[in-house]
CSV table of C-alpha atoms in Angstrom, one decimal:
chain,number,residue,atom,x,y,z
Q,25,MET,CA,-5.3,11.8,-6.8
Q,26,THR,CA,-4.3,9.1,-7.5
Q,27,LEU,CA,-5.1,4.9,-7.3
Q,28,ILE,CA,-4.6,3.1,-3.9
Q,29,ILE,CA,-5.0,-0.5,-3.6
Q,30,SER,CA,-5.0,-3.0,-0.2
Q,31,TRP,CA,-5.1,-6.9,-0.5
Q,32,ILE,CA,-4.5,-9.5,1.8
Q,33,GLY,CA,-2.9,-13.2,1.7
Q,34,VAL,CA,-4.7,-15.8,3.9
Q,35,ASP,CA,-3.3,-18.8,4.4
Q,36,ASP,CA,-5.1,-22.4,5.5
Q,37,LYS,CA,-4.0,-23.8,9.6
Q,38,LYS,CA,-5.4,-26.1,11.7
Q,39,ASP,CA,-7.2,-24.2,13.6
Q,40,GLY,CA,-9.1,-22.8,9.8
Q,41,LYS,CA,-7.9,-19.5,7.3
Q,42,GLU,CA,-6.1,-17.1,9.3
Q,43,THR,CA,-4.8,-13.0,7.3
Q,44,SER,CA,-0.6,-14.3,7.0
Q,45,SER,CA,-0.4,-11.0,4.9
Q,46,ILE,CA,-1.2,-7.6,4.1
Q,47,TYR,CA,-1.1,-4.7,0.9
Q,48,ILE,CA,-0.8,-1.2,0.6
Q,49,ALA,CA,0.7,0.2,-2.8
Q,50,SER,CA,-0.1,3.0,-5.2
Q,51,ASP,CA,0.9,4.5,-7.7
Q,52,SER,CA,3.7,7.3,-7.4
Q,53,ARG,CA,2.5,10.4,-9.0
Q,54,TYR,CA,1.9,13.6,-7.4
Q,55,THR,CA,-0.1,16.3,-9.8
Q,56,TRP,CA,-0.6,20.0,-9.5
Q,57,GLY,CA,-3.5,20.3,-12.1
Q,58,ASN,CA,-3.4,18.2,-15.6
Q,59,ALA,CA,-0.4,20.5,-16.0
Q,60,LYS,CA,2.5,19.2,-14.2
Q,61,LYS,CA,3.3,15.9,-12.6
Q,62,PHE,CA,6.0,14.4,-10.4
Q,63,ASP,CA,5.9,10.5,-10.9
Q,64,TYR,CA,8.2,9.5,-7.4
Q,65,GLY,CA,5.5,10.9,-5.0
Q,66,ILE,CA,5.9,8.7,-1.9
Q,67,LYS,CA,2.0,7.3,-1.2
Q,68,VAL,CA,3.1,4.1,1.2
Q,69,PHE,CA,5.2,4.4,4.6
Q,70,GLY,CA,6.2,2.3,7.5
Q,71,SER,CA,7.3,1.5,10.6
Q,72,SER,CA,11.2,-0.3,10.7
Q,73,LYS,CA,10.0,-0.3,14.0
Q,74,HIS,CA,7.4,-1.7,15.0
Q,75,PRO,CA,4.0,-3.7,12.3
Q,76,GLU,CA,2.5,-0.6,10.8
Q,77,ILE,CA,1.9,0.9,7.2
Q,78,PHE,CA,0.0,3.5,5.5
Q,79,GLY,CA,-0.7,4.3,2.0
Q,80,PHE,CA,-3.1,7.5,0.7
Q,81,CYS,CA,-4.7,8.5,-1.9
Q,82,GLY,CA,-6.2,12.0,-2.9
Q,83,ASP,CA,-5.1,15.3,-1.6
Q,84,VAL,CA,-0.9,15.4,-1.0
Q,85,LEU,CA,0.3,18.3,1.4
Q,86,PHE,CA,-1.8,17.1,4.6
Q,87,PRO,CA,-1.3,13.2,4.3
Q,88,SER,CA,2.3,13.1,3.4
Q,89,THR,CA,3.3,16.1,5.8
Q,90,ILE,CA,1.0,13.7,9.2
Q,91,LEU,CA,2.6,10.9,8.1
Q,92,GLY,CA,6.0,12.3,7.6
Q,93,GLN,CA,5.3,13.2,12.0
Q,94,ILE,CA,3.5,9.7,13.0
Q,95,ILE,CA,6.5,7.3,11.4
Q,96,PRO,CA,9.4,8.2,13.2
Q,97,GLN,CA,7.1,8.4,16.3
Q,98,ILE,CA,5.8,5.5,16.3
Q,99,ASP,CA,9.0,4.2,15.0
Q,100,ASN,CA,10.5,5.8,18.8
Q,101,GLU,CA,7.7,4.6,20.7
Q,102,ILE,CA,6.7,7.8,21.2
Q,103,LEU,CA,3.2,7.2,19.8
Q,104,ILE,CA,2.1,4.1,20.6
Q,105,GLY,CA,4.2,1.1,22.4
Q,106,PRO,CA,4.8,-2.5,22.5
Q,107,ASN,CA,1.8,-3.9,23.9
Q,108,ASP,CA,-0.8,-1.5,22.6
Q,109,GLY,CA,-3.1,-4.0,20.6
Q,110,VAL,CA,-4.7,-3.1,17.0
Q,111,GLU,CA,-7.6,-0.8,18.3
Q,112,THR,CA,-5.8,0.6,20.8
Q,113,LYS,CA,-2.8,1.7,18.0
Q,114,ASN,CA,-5.4,3.3,15.4
Q,115,LYS,CA,-7.3,5.1,18.4
Q,116,ARG,CA,-4.0,7.0,18.1
Q,117,VAL,CA,-3.2,7.3,14.8
Q,118,PHE,CA,-6.2,8.8,14.4
Q,119,GLU,CA,-6.1,11.2,17.9
Q,120,PHE,CA,-2.6,13.0,16.5
Q,121,MET,CA,-4.4,13.2,12.6
Q,122,LYS,CA,-7.4,14.6,14.0
Q,123,SER,CA,-6.0,17.3,16.1
Q,124,SER,CA,-3.1,18.1,13.7
Q,125,LEU,CA,-6.3,18.3,10.7
Q,126,ASP,CA,-8.0,21.0,13.4
Q,127,THR,CA,-4.8,23.6,13.1
Q,128,TYR,CA,-4.3,23.2,10.1
Q,129,PRO,CA,-5.2,25.9,7.3
Q,130,LYS,CA,-8.4,25.3,6.2
Q,131,ASP,CA,-8.1,27.5,2.8
Q,132,PHE,CA,-5.6,25.0,1.6
Q,133,LEU,CA,-8.2,21.4,2.2
Q,134,ALA,CA,-10.5,24.2,0.7
Q,135,ASN,CA,-11.4,21.8,-2.3
Q,136,ASN,CA,-9.6,18.8,-1.0
Q,137,THR,CA,-10.3,15.6,-0.1
Q,138,PHE,CA,-8.1,12.1,1.0
Q,139,THR,CA,-8.3,8.8,2.8
Q,140,ILE,CA,-5.1,7.2,4.8
Q,141,LEU,CA,-4.7,3.3,5.1
Q,142,HIS,CA,-3.4,2.3,8.0
Q,143,ALA,CA,-2.5,-1.5,8.0
Q,144,THR,CA,-1.6,-2.5,11.9
Q,145,ARG,CA,-0.5,-6.0,13.3
Q,146,PHE,CA,0.0,-7.4,17.4
Q,147,LYS,CA,0.8,-11.1,17.4
Q,148,LYS,CA,-0.7,-12.8,15.1
Q,149,GLU,CA,-4.4,-11.0,14.3
Q,150,PHE,CA,-4.1,-8.3,11.5
Q,151,LYS,CA,-6.4,-4.9,10.9
Q,152,LEU,CA,-6.8,-2.6,8.2
Q,153,PHE,CA,-8.7,1.4,8.6
Q,154,ARG,CA,-9.5,3.7,6.8
Q,155,THR,CA,-9.4,7.8,7.3
Q,156,THR,CA,-11.4,10.1,4.7
Q,157,PHE,CA,-11.1,13.5,4.9
Q,158,GLY,CA,-14.8,14.1,2.1
Q,159,LYS,CA,-16.5,16.9,0.9
Q,160,ASP,CA,-18.8,17.2,4.6
Q,161,LYS,CA,-14.8,18.2,5.5
Q,162,ILE,CA,-14.7,15.6,9.2
Q,163,LEU,CA,-12.2,12.9,9.8
Q,164,LYS,CA,-13.9,10.2,10.1
Q,165,ASN,CA,-11.9,6.4,11.0
Q,166,LYS,CA,-14.1,3.0,9.6
Q,167,GLU,CA,-12.3,-0.2,9.8
Q,168,VAL,CA,-12.4,-2.2,6.7
Q,169,GLU,CA,-13.0,-6.0,7.1
Q,170,LEU,CA,-10.6,-8.5,5.8
Q,171,PRO,CA,-12.5,-11.7,4.4
Q,172,LYS,CA,-11.2,-15.6,4.8
Q,173,ILE,CA,-10.0,-15.0,1.3
Q,174,SER,CA,-6.7,-13.8,-0.9
Q,175,THR,CA,-8.6,-10.6,-2.2
Q,176,LYS,CA,-8.6,-7.4,-2.3
Q,177,VAL,CA,-9.9,-5.4,0.4
Q,178,TYR,CA,-9.5,-1.8,-1.1
Q,179,SER,CA,-8.9,0.0,-3.9
Q,180,GLY,CA,-9.9,4.2,-4.2
Q,181,GLY,CA,-8.2,7.2,-5.5
Q,182,SER,CA,-8.9,9.1,-9.3
Q,183,GLY,CA,-7.8,5.3,-10.2
Q,184,LYS,CA,-10.0,3.7,-8.5
Q,185,ALA,CA,-13.0,2.8,-11.7
Q,186,GLU,CA,-10.3,1.7,-14.2
Q,187,PHE,CA,-8.7,-0.7,-11.4
Q,188,ASP,CA,-11.8,-2.7,-10.7
Q,189,LYS,CA,-13.0,-2.5,-14.6
Q,190,ILE,CA,-9.9,-4.2,-15.0
Q,191,TRP,CA,-10.1,-6.5,-12.3
Q,192,GLU,CA,-13.0,-8.0,-12.7
Q,193,LYS,CA,-11.1,-10.7,-15.0
Q,194,TRP,CA,-8.9,-11.9,-12.3
Q,195,GLU,CA,-12.2,-12.7,-10.7
Q,196,ASN,CA,-13.4,-14.7,-13.2
Q,197,PRO,CA,-13.0,-18.3,-10.6
Q,198,LYS,CA,-11.6,-20.3,-14.3
Q,199,HIS,CA,-8.3,-17.5,-14.3
Q,200,ASN,CA,-5.1,-18.3,-13.2
Q,201,ASN,CA,-4.0,-16.3,-10.5
Q,202,TYR,CA,-7.9,-16.3,-9.1
Q,203,ARG,CA,-8.4,-15.9,-5.3
Q,204,THR,CA,-4.5,-15.2,-5.1
Q,205,SER,CA,-2.8,-12.3,-3.4
Q,206,ARG,CA,-0.8,-11.5,-6.4
Q,207,ALA,CA,-3.5,-11.4,-8.3
Q,208,VAL,CA,-4.1,-8.1,-7.4
Q,209,TYR,CA,-0.6,-6.3,-7.9
Q,210,HIS,CA,-0.8,-7.9,-11.3
Q,211,CYS,CA,-3.9,-6.1,-11.5
Q,212,LEU,CA,-2.4,-2.8,-10.5
Q,213,SER,CA,0.7,-3.4,-12.8
Q,214,LYS,CA,-1.4,-4.2,-16.2
Q,215,THR,CA,-3.5,-1.1,-15.3
Q,216,LEU,CA,-0.9,1.4,-14.1
Q,217,LYS,CA,0.8,0.6,-17.7
Q,218,ASP,CA,-2.6,1.1,-19.7
Q,219,ILE,CA,-3.5,3.7,-17.1
Q,220,LYS,CA,-6.0,7.0,-19.0
Q,221,ASP,CA,-6.4,9.3,-15.7
Q,222,PRO,CA,-3.7,12.0,-16.2
Q,223,ARG,CA,-3.5,12.1,-11.9
Q,224,THR,CA,-2.6,8.8,-11.9
Q,225,GLY,CA,0.5,6.7,-13.7
Q,226,GLY,CA,4.2,6.1,-12.8
Q,227,LEU,CA,5.5,2.5,-11.8
Q,228,PRO,CA,3.8,0.7,-8.5
Q,229,GLN,CA,5.0,1.4,-5.1
Q,230,ILE,CA,4.2,-1.2,-2.1
Q,231,VAL,CA,4.4,-2.1,1.7
Q,232,GLY,CA,3.5,-4.8,3.5
Q,233,LEU,CA,3.3,-6.5,6.7
Q,234,TYR,CA,4.1,-10.8,7.3
Q,235,ARG,CA,3.4,-12.6,10.5
Q,236,ILE,CA,6.4,-11.4,11.8
Q,237,GLU,CA,9.2,-9.2,11.7
Q,238,ASN,CA,7.9,-4.7,10.0
Q,239,MET,CA,6.9,-3.4,7.4
Q,240,ARG,CA,8.7,-4.5,3.8
Q,241,LEU,CA,9.7,-2.0,1.4
Q,242,PHE,CA,10.2,-4.1,-2.2
Q,243,GLY,CA,12.1,-2.7,-5.5
Q,244,ILE,CA,10.4,-3.8,-8.4
Q,245,VAL,CA,11.9,-4.9,-11.9
Q,246,GLU,CA,10.4,-2.9,-14.7
Q,247,ASN,CA,12.6,-3.4,-18.3
Q,248,ALA,CA,15.5,-5.2,-16.6
Q,249,LYS,CA,16.0,-2.3,-14.3
Q,250,LYS,CA,15.0,-1.4,-10.9
Q,251,TYR,CA,12.6,1.1,-8.8
Q,252,ILE,CA,12.5,2.7,-5.4
Q,253,TYR,CA,9.0,4.4,-4.8
Q,254,GLY,CA,9.2,5.0,-8.4
Q,255,LYS,CA,12.3,5.9,-9.1
Q,256,GLU,CA,14.8,4.1,-11.2
Q,257,SER,CA,17.7,2.7,-8.5
Q,258,SER,CA,21.3,2.9,-8.9
Q,259,GLU,CA,22.3,2.4,-6.2
Q,260,ASP,CA,23.5,-1.6,-6.1
Q,261,ILE,CA,25.4,-0.7,-2.5
Q,262,ASN,CA,22.6,-3.3,0.2
Q,263,SER,CA,20.1,-4.3,-2.4
Q,264,LYS,CA,19.7,-8.2,-0.7
Q,265,SER,CA,18.4,-5.6,2.1
Q,266,ILE,CA,14.5,-5.9,0.3
Q,267,GLU,CA,12.5,-7.8,-1.6
Q,268,TRP,CA,12.2,-6.9,-5.5
Q,269,ARG,CA,9.5,-8.8,-7.3
Q,270,ASN,CA,8.1,-8.6,-11.3
Q,271,GLU,CA,4.8,-7.3,-13.0
Q,272,TYR,CA,3.9,-11.4,-12.0
Q,273,PHE,CA,4.8,-10.5,-8.5
Q,274,GLU,CA,7.4,-14.0,-8.7
Q,275,ARG,CA,11.1,-13.0,-6.3
Q,276,MET,CA,13.3,-11.4,-8.1
Q,277,ASN,CA,17.8,-10.8,-7.2
Q,278,PRO,CA,18.0,-7.4,-7.8
Q,279,GLU,CA,21.9,-8.3,-9.0
Q,280,THR,CA,20.5,-10.3,-12.0
Q,281,LEU,CA,18.1,-9.1,-12.5
Q,282,LYS,CA,15.5,-12.8,-13.0
Q,283,ILE,CA,13.9,-14.7,-10.9
Q,284,LEU,CA,14.9,-15.3,-8.1
Q,285,GLU,CA,16.4,-19.2,-7.9
Q,286,GLY,CA,13.9,-21.3,-5.8
Q,287,ALA,CA,11.3,-18.7,-6.2
Q,288,GLN,CA,8.0,-20.5,-7.7
Q,289,ARG,CA,6.8,-19.4,-10.8
Q,290,GLN,CA,3.0,-17.4,-11.3
Q,291,PRO,CA,0.8,-18.2,-13.4
Q,292,SER,CA,-0.5,-15.3,-16.1
């Protein structure tokens, strides 16, 4: 069923605290019961042309299929337009999901549930929405409140209990990374290293939004190797086209596999 989390970074501005970034991250494991697993499954998505990112947990087939349809339609401005506000964009995405689910074979979802996160931005306004399909078999959509502090804003999936337990360590005001956005990713990395839930595993995968530009895809450096969507990356033709991070969310040089020159080291 997986583990999915979302968190925000908040900066101090003249007019008060403002959200400066939002992230959605997950593990990389697809499972078939407890017997079969695949650790290169894509669970986070984003548009390269508009500030829209997504992630899911639970049933794999419907969310991965529907997000595979939504992203190209966002990229080509079929589903949303460049002047649509955050609520309008999410409403159109939700309506697209709902109309698709109405024609989806009900037997395929008989015992399955899922959650889809949608983070979006218009100008400087960030929003996060959660679409759920639960045991009542009704598709629901709700905004997730974003606080004025850098912290986790959502965790879900079968690995949630283990993540939330470990997260208590970072929620301690005495912790070096208390109230920092990097703390959430560090907690995710540690959780996946020690996870007991057989349906959660593999390397982390992450997408994010900043105040400018669109989806940021992050590569992961782990044990002197590079990974994208859980799979080791040996393609070095254009490694610098994305950002690379280690377990402490420090920026990494994809060529040397060391901390990027000038990048700030983070306390563990």
